[in-house]
Coordinates of C-alpha atoms in Angstrom, one line a residue:
M667 CA 106.3 -59.7 -4.7
E668 CA 103.8 -61.3 -7.0
A669 CA 102.5 -58.9 -9.7
R670 CA 102.0 -58.5 -13.5
P671 CA 104.9 -57.4 -15.7
G672 CA 105.6 -53.7 -15.7
Q673 CA 104.0 -53.3 -12.2
G674 CA 107.2 -52.1 -10.6
K675 CA 108.6 -55.2 -8.9
T676 CA 112.1 -54.6 -9.9
T677 CA 112.0 -50.9 -9.1
T678 CA 110.6 -51.7 -5.7
A679 CA 113.3 -54.2 -5.0
V680 CA 116.0 -51.8 -6.1
Q681 CA 114.6 -49.1 -3.8
Y682 CA 114.5 -51.5 -0.9
I683 CA 118.1 -52.5 -1.5
N684 CA 119.2 -48.8 -1.7
H685 CA 117.2 -48.0 1.5
K686 CA 118.6 -50.9 3.5
P687 CA 122.3 -51.0 4.6
G688 CA 124.4 -54.1 3.8
P689 CA 125.4 -56.1 0.7
A690 CA 122.9 -57.4 -1.9
I691 CA 123.0 -60.2 -4.4
W692 CA 120.7 -60.1 -7.4
Y693 CA 120.0 -63.4 -9.2
Q694 CA 118.1 -63.2 -12.5
I695 CA 116.4 -66.5 -13.0
G696 CA 116.4 -67.8 -16.6
E697 CA 115.2 -70.9 -18.5
E698 CA 118.6 -72.6 -17.9
D699 CA 117.7 -72.7 -14.2
C700 CA 115.0 -75.3 -14.9
N701 CA 118.0 -77.6 -14.4
P702 CA 118.4 -77.7 -10.6
L703 CA 122.1 -78.5 -10.8
S704 CA 122.8 -75.5 -13.2
F705 CA 120.6 -73.4 -10.8
L706 CA 122.7 -74.3 -7.8
T707 CA 126.0 -73.8 -9.6
S708 CA 124.9 -70.4 -10.9
I709 CA 124.0 -69.3 -7.4
I710 CA 127.5 -70.1 -6.2
E711 CA 128.9 -68.2 -9.2
V712 CA 126.8 -65.1 -8.5
V713 CA 127.6 -65.1 -4.8
D714 CA 131.3 -65.4 -5.6
H715 CA 131.1 -62.6 -8.1
T716 CA 129.3 -60.3 -5.6
L717 CA 131.2 -61.3 -2.5
S718 CA 134.7 -61.8 -3.9
G719 CA 135.0 -65.6 -3.9
L720 CA 133.4 -66.1 -0.6
V721 CA 131.8 -69.5 -1.3
S722 CA 133.4 -71.5 -4.2
H723 CA 136.7 -72.4 -2.4
Y724 CA 134.7 -73.4 0.7
V725 CA 132.3 -75.8 -1.0
G726 CA 135.0 -77.4 -3.1
E727 CA 136.2 -77.4 -6.7
S728 CA 133.9 -80.3 -7.6
V729 CA 130.8 -78.0 -7.6
T730 CA 130.7 -77.3 -11.3
V731 CA 128.1 -78.0 -13.9
G732 CA 128.6 -81.6 -15.0
N733 CA 130.3 -82.7 -11.7
I734 CA 127.7 -81.8 -9.1
D735 CA 125.2 -84.5 -8.4
K736 CA 121.6 -84.4 -7.1
A737 CA 122.8 -86.1 -3.9
D738 CA 125.2 -83.2 -3.3
I739 CA 122.5 -80.5 -3.3
P740 CA 121.6 -80.5 0.5
R741 CA 125.2 -80.6 1.5
T742 CA 126.2 -77.9 -0.9
I743 CA 123.4 -75.6 0.2
D744 CA 124.3 -76.1 3.8
K745 CA 127.9 -75.1 3.0
I746 CA 126.8 -72.0 1.1
T747 CA 124.5 -70.8 3.9
S748 CA 127.1 -71.6 6.6
R749 CA 129.6 -69.5 4.7
L750 CA 127.1 -66.6 4.2
A751 CA 126.4 -66.7 7.9
T752 CA 130.0 -65.6 8.6
L753 CA 129.3 -62.2 7.1
S754 CA 129.3 -59.5 9.6
S755 CA 126.2 -57.3 10.0
P756 CA 124.4 -55.5 8.5
A757 CA 122.4 -58.3 6.9
L758 CA 122.7 -59.6 3.4
T759 CA 119.8 -59.2 0.9
F760 CA 119.4 -61.9 -1.7
V761 CA 117.0 -61.1 -4.6
F762 CA 115.6 -63.8 -6.9
D763 CA 114.0 -62.2 -9.9
D764 CA 111.4 -63.9 -12.3
V765 CA 110.8 -66.9 -9.9
H766 CA 107.8 -67.9 -12.0
I767 CA 110.1 -69.3 -14.7
I768 CA 110.9 -72.3 -12.4
K769 CA 107.5 -72.6 -10.6
D770 CA 106.7 -75.8 -12.6
V771 CA 110.0 -77.5 -11.9
P772 CA 109.8 -79.2 -8.5
E773 CA 113.5 -80.1 -8.4
T774 CA 114.6 -76.5 -8.9
M775 CA 112.0 -75.2 -6.5
H776 CA 113.4 -77.6 -3.9
V777 CA 116.8 -76.0 -4.2
L778 CA 115.2 -72.6 -3.6
D779 CA 113.1 -73.9 -0.7
S780 CA 116.1 -75.4 0.9
L781 CA 118.1 -72.2 0.5
L782 CA 115.3 -70.3 2.2
D783 CA 114.9 -72.7 5.1
I784 CA 118.6 -73.4 5.9
S785 CA 119.8 -69.8 5.6
P786 CA 120.4 -67.9 8.9
E787 CA 118.2 -65.0 9.9
N788 CA 120.7 -62.4 8.9
I789 CA 120.0 -63.2 5.2
H790 CA 116.9 -61.5 3.8
F791 CA 115.3 -62.7 0.6
L792 CA 113.2 -60.9 -2.0
L793 CA 111.3 -63.2 -4.4
L794 CA 109.9 -61.5 -7.5
S795 CA 107.4 -63.3 -9.7
R796 CA 104.7 -62.6 -12.3
S797 CA 102.5 -65.4 -11.1
P798 CA 101.8 -67.6 -8.0
V799 CA 104.7 -69.8 -7.0
P800 CA 104.4 -73.0 -5.0
I801 CA 106.9 -72.0 -2.2
L802 CA 107.0 -74.9 0.3
S803 CA 109.6 -73.2 2.6
K804 CA 108.4 -73.2 6.2
R805 CA 110.3 -69.9 6.7
V806 CA 108.1 -68.3 4.1
K807 CA 104.8 -70.0 4.8
F808 CA 104.9 -69.8 8.6
G809 CA 107.5 -67.3 9.4
S810 CA 106.5 -64.0 11.2
S811 CA 108.8 -61.9 9.0
T812 CA 107.3 -62.6 5.6
T813 CA 105.6 -59.8 3.7
Y814 CA 103.6 -60.2 0.5
L815 CA 103.2 -57.5 -2.1
T816 CA 100.8 -57.8 -5.0
N817 CA 99.4 -55.7 -7.9
E818 CA 97.2 -53.8 -5.5
N819 CA 100.1 -52.8 -3.4
L820 CA 102.3 -51.7 -6.3
S821 CA 99.7 -50.0 -8.4
F822 CA 99.9 -46.2 -8.7
S823 CA 97.2 -44.2 -7.0
L824 CA 95.6 -41.3 -8.8
H825 CA 97.9 -38.9 -7.0
E826 CA 101.0 -40.8 -8.0
T827 CA 99.7 -41.0 -11.6
I828 CA 99.4 -37.2 -11.7
E829 CA 102.9 -36.9 -10.2
L830 CA 104.3 -39.2 -13.0
L831 CA 102.6 -37.1 -15.6
N832 CA 104.3 -34.0 -14.2
I833 CA 107.7 -35.7 -13.9
L834 CA 107.6 -36.8 -17.5
K835 CA 106.3 -33.4 -18.5
V836 CA 103.2 -34.8 -20.2
K837 CA 100.8 -32.1 -21.2
Y838 CA 97.3 -33.3 -20.3
T839 CA 94.4 -30.9 -20.5
S840 CA 92.6 -31.7 -17.3
R841 CA 92.4 -33.7 -14.1
E842 CA 89.7 -35.6 -15.8
Y843 CA 92.2 -36.9 -18.4
A844 CA 94.5 -38.1 -15.6
Q845 CA 91.6 -39.8 -14.0
H846 CA 90.7 -41.4 -17.3
L847 CA 94.3 -42.6 -17.8
H848 CA 94.4 -44.0 -14.3
A849 CA 91.1 -45.8 -14.8
V850 CA 92.3 -47.3 -18.1
T851 CA 95.5 -48.7 -16.6
E852 CA 94.4 -49.2 -13.0
G853 CA 97.7 -47.8 -11.9
W854 CA 99.7 -50.3 -14.0
V855 CA 103.0 -48.5 -14.3
M856 CA 104.1 -49.8 -17.7
G857 CA 100.6 -49.2 -19.0
L858 CA 100.8 -45.6 -17.9
I859 CA 104.2 -45.2 -19.6
L860 CA 103.0 -46.9 -22.8
A861 CA 99.9 -44.7 -22.9
M862 CA 102.0 -41.6 -22.4
D863 CA 104.2 -42.6 -25.3
S864 CA 101.3 -42.3 -27.6
P865 CA 101.8 -39.3 -29.9
N866 CA 98.4 -37.9 -29.0
Q867 CA 98.9 -38.7 -25.3
K868 CA 95.3 -39.8 -25.4
L869 CA 93.5 -43.2 -25.3
T870 CA 90.5 -43.7 -27.6
E871 CA 88.7 -46.2 -25.3
V872 CA 88.5 -47.1 -21.7
I873 CA 89.7 -50.7 -21.0
D874 CA 88.9 -52.2 -17.6
L875 CA 91.8 -54.5 -17.0
S876 CA 90.0 -56.3 -14.1
S877 CA 86.7 -56.8 -15.9
S878 CA 85.6 -60.3 -16.8
E879 CA 84.9 -58.9 -20.3
F880 CA 88.6 -57.9 -20.8
D881 CA 90.3 -60.4 -23.1
S882 CA 93.6 -60.8 -24.9
S883 CA 92.3 -59.2 -28.1
S884 CA 91.7 -55.9 -26.2
L885 CA 95.1 -56.0 -24.7
H886 CA 96.7 -56.8 -28.1
H887 CA 94.8 -53.8 -29.6
Y888 CA 96.0 -51.6 -26.8
L889 CA 99.6 -52.6 -27.1
Q890 CA 99.6 -52.3 -30.9
A891 CA 97.9 -49.0 -30.8
T892 CA 100.4 -47.5 -28.4
T893 CA 103.6 -49.1 -29.7
L894 CA 103.6 -50.9 -33.0
T895 CA 101.6 -48.5 -35.1
N896 CA 103.9 -45.6 -34.2
L897 CA 106.9 -47.3 -35.8
P898 CA 108.0 -47.3 -39.5
E899 CA 106.4 -50.2 -41.4
E900 CA 109.7 -51.9 -42.2
L901 CA 110.6 -51.9 -38.5
Q902 CA 107.1 -53.1 -37.6
N903 CA 107.6 -56.1 -39.9
D904 CA 111.0 -56.8 -38.4
L905 CA 109.5 -56.9 -34.9
L906 CA 106.7 -59.2 -36.1
K907 CA 109.2 -61.7 -37.5
L908 CA 111.3 -61.6 -34.3
S909 CA 108.2 -62.1 -32.1
L910 CA 108.3 -65.8 -33.3
L911 CA 111.5 -66.2 -31.3
E912 CA 111.5 -67.0 -27.5
E913 CA 114.7 -64.9 -27.2
I914 CA 116.5 -62.8 -29.8
P915 CA 120.3 -63.3 -30.3
S916 CA 121.7 -60.3 -32.2
D917 CA 123.2 -62.4 -35.0
L918 CA 119.9 -64.4 -35.5
A919 CA 118.0 -61.1 -35.5
E920 CA 120.1 -59.8 -38.4
R921 CA 119.8 -63.1 -40.3
I922 CA 116.0 -63.2 -40.0
T923 CA 115.3 -59.5 -40.7
G924 CA 118.2 -58.8 -43.1
N925 CA 118.6 -55.5 -41.2
S926 CA 122.2 -54.9 -40.0
E927 CA 120.9 -52.1 -37.7
I928 CA 118.2 -54.1 -36.0
C929 CA 120.0 -54.3 -32.7
Q930 CA 120.2 -50.5 -32.6
H931 CA 116.5 -50.3 -33.1
L932 CA 115.9 -52.9 -30.3
D933 CA 118.2 -50.9 -28.0
R934 CA 116.2 -47.7 -28.6
L935 CA 112.9 -49.4 -28.1
M936 CA 114.2 -51.0 -24.9
M937 CA 115.3 -47.6 -23.6
D938 CA 111.9 -46.2 -24.5
N939 CA 110.2 -48.9 -22.3
H940 CA 108.6 -50.7 -25.2
F941 CA 108.4 -54.1 -23.6
I942 CA 111.9 -55.3 -24.8
K943 CA 114.7 -56.2 -22.4
L944 CA 118.3 -57.3 -22.8
T945 CA 118.7 -60.8 -21.2
D946 CA 122.4 -61.2 -21.9
A947 CA 124.5 -58.1 -22.5
D948 CA 127.6 -60.0 -23.3
I949 CA 126.2 -61.7 -26.4
E950 CA 123.5 -59.2 -27.1
T951 CA 120.4 -61.3 -26.5
Y952 CA 117.0 -59.6 -26.3
T953 CA 113.5 -60.8 -25.5
F954 CA 110.0 -59.3 -25.7
H955 CA 107.9 -58.9 -22.7
H956 CA 105.5 -61.9 -23.0
L957 CA 102.5 -59.6 -23.4
M958 CA 104.1 -57.8 -26.3
R959 CA 105.3 -61.0 -27.9
E960 CA 101.7 -62.4 -27.8
S961 CA 100.4 -59.2 -29.2
L962 CA 102.9 -59.2 -32.1
R963 CA 102.3 -62.9 -32.9
A964 CA 98.6 -62.1 -33.1
E965 CA 99.3 -59.5 -35.7
Y966 CA 102.0 -61.6 -37.6
S967 CA 99.4 -63.9 -39.1
N968 CA 97.6 -60.9 -40.6
R969 CA 100.7 -59.8 -42.6
F970 CA 102.7 -62.9 -43.3
S971 CA 102.1 -66.4 -44.8
D972 CA 102.7 -69.8 -43.3
V973 CA 105.7 -70.1 -45.6
D974 CA 107.2 -67.0 -44.1
R975 CA 106.6 -68.4 -40.6
L976 CA 108.4 -71.7 -41.4
E977 CA 111.3 -69.7 -42.8
V978 CA 111.8 -67.9 -39.5
L979 CA 111.4 -71.1 -37.5
N980 CA 113.9 -73.0 -39.6
S981 CA 116.4 -70.1 -39.3
A982 CA 116.1 -70.4 -35.5
I983 CA 116.6 -74.2 -35.7
D984 CA 119.7 -73.8 -37.9
H985 CA 121.1 -71.2 -35.5
Y986 CA 120.7 -73.2 -32.3
L987 CA 121.9 -76.4 -33.9
S988 CA 125.1 -74.6 -35.0
E989 CA 125.5 -73.4 -31.4
G990 CA 125.0 -76.9 -30.0
L991 CA 122.0 -75.7 -28.0
I992 CA 119.7 -78.7 -28.6
E993 CA 117.3 -77.8 -25.8
R994 CA 116.6 -74.5 -27.5
V995 CA 115.9 -76.2 -30.9
V996 CA 113.1 -78.4 -29.5
V997 CA 110.5 -75.6 -29.1
Y998 CA 111.0 -74.4 -32.7
V999 CA 110.8 -78.0 -34.1
L1000 CA 107.5 -78.3 -32.2
R1001 CA 106.3 -75.0 -33.6
L1002 CA 106.8 -76.3 -37.2
G1003 CA 103.6 -78.3 -36.6
V1004 CA 104.8 -81.4 -38.4
L1005 CA 104.7 -84.6 -36.4
S1006 CA 107.2 -86.4 -38.6
E1007 CA 109.8 -83.6 -38.1
V1008 CA 109.3 -83.7 -34.3
E1009 CA 109.9 -87.5 -34.2
K1010 CA 112.9 -87.3 -36.6
F1011 CA 114.5 -84.6 -34.5
L1012 CA 113.9 -86.2 -31.1
E1013 CA 115.1 -89.6 -32.5
N1014 CA 118.4 -87.9 -33.4
Y1015 CA 118.8 -85.7 -30.4
G1016 CA 116.5 -87.0 -27.6
L1017 CA 119.1 -89.1 -25.9
E1018 CA 121.6 -86.2 -26.1
L1019 CA 119.2 -84.1 -24.0
I1020 CA 119.3 -86.9 -21.4
T1021 CA 123.0 -87.6 -21.4
K1022 CA 123.9 -83.9 -21.3
N1023 CA 121.5 -83.3 -18.4
R1024 CA 119.4 -80.9 -20.4
L1025 CA 116.0 -82.8 -20.2
H1026 CA 114.7 -80.2 -17.7
S1027 CA 114.6 -77.7 -20.6
L1028 CA 111.3 -79.4 -21.6
H1029 CA 109.7 -77.7 -18.6
T1030 CA 110.2 -74.4 -20.5
I1031 CA 108.1 -75.6 -23.6
P1032 CA 104.7 -73.9 -23.7
D1033 CA 101.9 -76.3 -22.5
E1034 CA 100.0 -75.8 -25.7
L1035 CA 102.8 -77.3 -27.8
I1036 CA 103.2 -80.3 -25.5
T1037 CA 99.5 -80.9 -25.6
A1038 CA 99.4 -80.7 -29.3
Y1039 CA 101.8 -83.6 -29.7
S1040 CA 101.3 -85.6 -26.4
S1041 CA 98.9 -88.2 -27.9
E1042 CA 100.9 -88.8 -31.1
S1043 CA 104.6 -88.3 -30.5
A1044 CA 106.2 -91.4 -29.1
W1045 CA 109.5 -89.6 -28.5
L1046 CA 107.9 -86.7 -26.7
A1047 CA 105.9 -89.0 -24.5
F1048 CA 109.1 -91.0 -23.8
L1049 CA 111.0 -87.9 -22.7
Q1050 CA 108.1 -86.6 -20.6
G1051 CA 108.0 -89.9 -18.9
I1052 CA 111.6 -89.7 -17.8
L1053 CA 111.2 -86.0 -16.8
L1054 CA 108.3 -86.7 -14.5
S1055 CA 109.6 -90.0 -13.1
D1056 CA 111.0 -88.3 -9.9
S1057 CA 108.4 -85.6 -9.2
K1058 CA 105.2 -87.3 -10.5
P1059 CA 106.0 -91.0 -10.8
E1060 CA 102.5 -92.2 -11.7
E1061 CA 102.1 -89.6 -14.4
G1062 CA 105.6 -90.4 -15.7
L1063 CA 104.6 -94.1 -15.8
N1064 CA 101.6 -93.3 -18.0
H1065 CA 103.7 -91.3 -20.4
L1066 CA 106.2 -94.2 -20.7
L1067 CA 103.4 -96.8 -21.2
H1068 CA 101.9 -94.5 -23.9
S1069 CA 105.3 -94.1 -25.7
A1070 CA 105.9 -97.9 -25.7
E1071 CA 102.6 -98.4 -27.4
L1072 CA 103.2 -95.7 -29.9
F1073 CA 106.6 -97.2 -30.8
R1074 CA 105.0 -100.6 -31.2
G1075 CA 102.4 -99.1 -33.6
K1076 CA 105.2 -97.5 -35.7
E1077 CA 107.1 -100.9 -35.7
D1078 CA 110.1 -99.0 -34.2
K1079 CA 112.0 -101.7 -32.3
A1080 CA 114.7 -99.4 -31.1
G1081 CA 112.1 -97.0 -29.7
R1082 CA 110.1 -99.8 -28.2
L1083 CA 113.2 -101.1 -26.5
L1084 CA 114.1 -97.7 -25.1
A1085 CA 110.6 -97.2 -23.7
L1086 CA 110.4 -100.8 -22.2
S1087 CA 113.9 -100.4 -20.6
Q1088 CA 112.9 -97.1 -19.0
L1089 CA 109.7 -98.7 -17.8
I1090 CA 111.7 -101.4 -16.1
F1091 CA 114.0 -98.9 -14.5
H1092 CA 111.0 -96.9 -13.4
Q1093 CA 109.6 -100.0 -11.6
V1094 CA 113.0 -100.5 -9.9
L1095 CA 112.8 -97.0 -8.5
T1096 CA 109.1 -96.7 -7.7
S1097 CA 107.7 -100.2 -7.4
I1098 CA 104.6 -99.0 -9.2
D1099 CA 102.9 -101.6 -11.5
L1100 CA 105.4 -104.4 -10.5
E1101 CA 103.2 -107.1 -11.9
N1102 CA 104.1 -106.0 -15.5
A1103 CA 107.8 -105.6 -14.8
S1104 CA 108.8 -109.2 -15.6
S1105 CA 106.9 -109.2 -19.0
F1106 CA 108.6 -105.9 -19.9
L1107 CA 111.9 -107.4 -19.0
E1108 CA 111.4 -110.5 -21.1
E1109 CA 110.3 -108.6 -24.2
A1110 CA 113.0 -106.0 -23.8
T1111 CA 115.7 -108.6 -23.4
D1112 CA 114.4 -110.4 -26.6
I1113 CA 114.4 -107.2 -28.7
H1114 CA 117.9 -106.3 -27.3
N1115 CA 119.3 -109.6 -28.4
Q1116 CA 117.8 -109.0 -31.9
I1117 CA 119.0 -105.5 -32.6
N1118 CA 121.8 -104.7 -30.1
D1119 CA 124.5 -104.7 -32.8
T1120 CA 122.6 -102.0 -34.8
L1121 CA 122.3 -99.6 -31.8
S1122 CA 124.5 -96.6 -31.3
V1123 CA 126.7 -96.5 -28.2
Y1124 CA 124.3 -94.0 -26.5
Y1125 CA 121.4 -96.3 -27.0
Q1126 CA 123.4 -99.3 -25.7
I1127 CA 124.6 -97.5 -22.5
F1128 CA 121.1 -96.2 -21.7
I1129 CA 119.3 -99.6 -22.4
C1130 CA 121.9 -101.8 -20.7
R1131 CA 121.8 -99.7 -17.5
N1132 CA 118.1 -100.2 -17.3
L1133 CA 118.1 -103.9 -18.3
G1134 CA 120.9 -104.6 -15.8
A1135 CA 118.9 -103.1 -13.0
G1136 CA 115.9 -105.1 -14.1
H1137 CA 117.6 -108.4 -14.1
L1138 CA 119.2 -107.7 -10.8
V1139 CA 115.9 -106.9 -9.1
F1140 CA 113.2 -108.9 -10.9
S1141 CA 115.0 -112.1 -12.1
G1142 CA 117.9 -112.3 -9.7
E1143 CA 120.3 -113.1 -12.6
H1144 CA 123.3 -111.3 -11.2
E1145 CA 125.7 -112.5 -14.0
K1146 CA 123.4 -111.3 -16.7
S1147 CA 122.8 -108.0 -14.9

């Protein structure tokens, strides 16, 4: 199912599960699943939770985050699916919700594709996404049992719109009003509910959501007119501040708003279908629907200063640093809009993202933030180069070359050494641009001899691994390697 938010994907999936006999597993994809190893481990955990430990003992105790390796992925998936195949009929239904979150991460998509292809026929899959997803699974692309549902399939008809109005006991004056409401939303379920939440139960203008003239400003106006303006001003301002966050932990929400009851307000708004959802009930973490978040951010600049914005962002940075969630901090540091702060942060924590296998979190950073710094940030170019080395080696090479030049321009020998050593390792793995590998190796070895004693142990381990591989492959100096 590929449809816009609030179109009814989740409801349709729930109805399908209730209609169909047999067990069901629901996997809610999140940003942490951009790490393929975390994704696979979490799949095992949710299967075990649903099916009473069916899988973990069978695949072995070594399959835990930090122990599982990329080379183990095919074998582990095969073990999972072989175990699921032992389930007696009726068939198992496996739902993956919000697949669009991982659509730009080839390694994680490969895990999903492998699971789809290797699984036996008695396992049925429902994939829910807000946007097109590059599924490569032969079972999905060429199988005879694949069904696609889109916005058009899930939109309410006029008759269903009238039924919804009656069920919710909305008093509309005529069939013409129902037709007007249906035309405005084009049967978009959440749009209908938002419109009916309006105190006047009436829209002031017709918005054609499919028109080429429809733009984000119209949508922002629509969402604000039907939701934000109906709330007390103090709560409006609290929501505007929280819209600067990608997700909203309850303690951070209280810190930013100074409102000890903010979570009760968020719960009430969530129950009223105001584009807020609870992403983690255990630690009370909320998030706005992305359309609502964009709408609130557009309004934020009209009410608050840049100083206020920086205060919110710095509060988020302090919160996630205290939690040790470095990958969450990156996006807020980038949003500060200060290159020196970006470089300082990545210099301090960039290698930690690599050594703790959290580099895939960069996939979750909005493209506009990456683009804003891509030409100037040596560290961001360096990390992007490593991240893309496997899936897009030539693009990864370009990022590494760019980072090496930026470090040279800054006269940052340690950074230059990091970039050169990774370029050498990249050549070992891909054999792209081999003619420059020897000169990279010579320069990197010279810098290493000059500054090795001043480098932290993390730098030394990372650099020596790369230089060792380079000397083994390009110079044949086994003893030095």
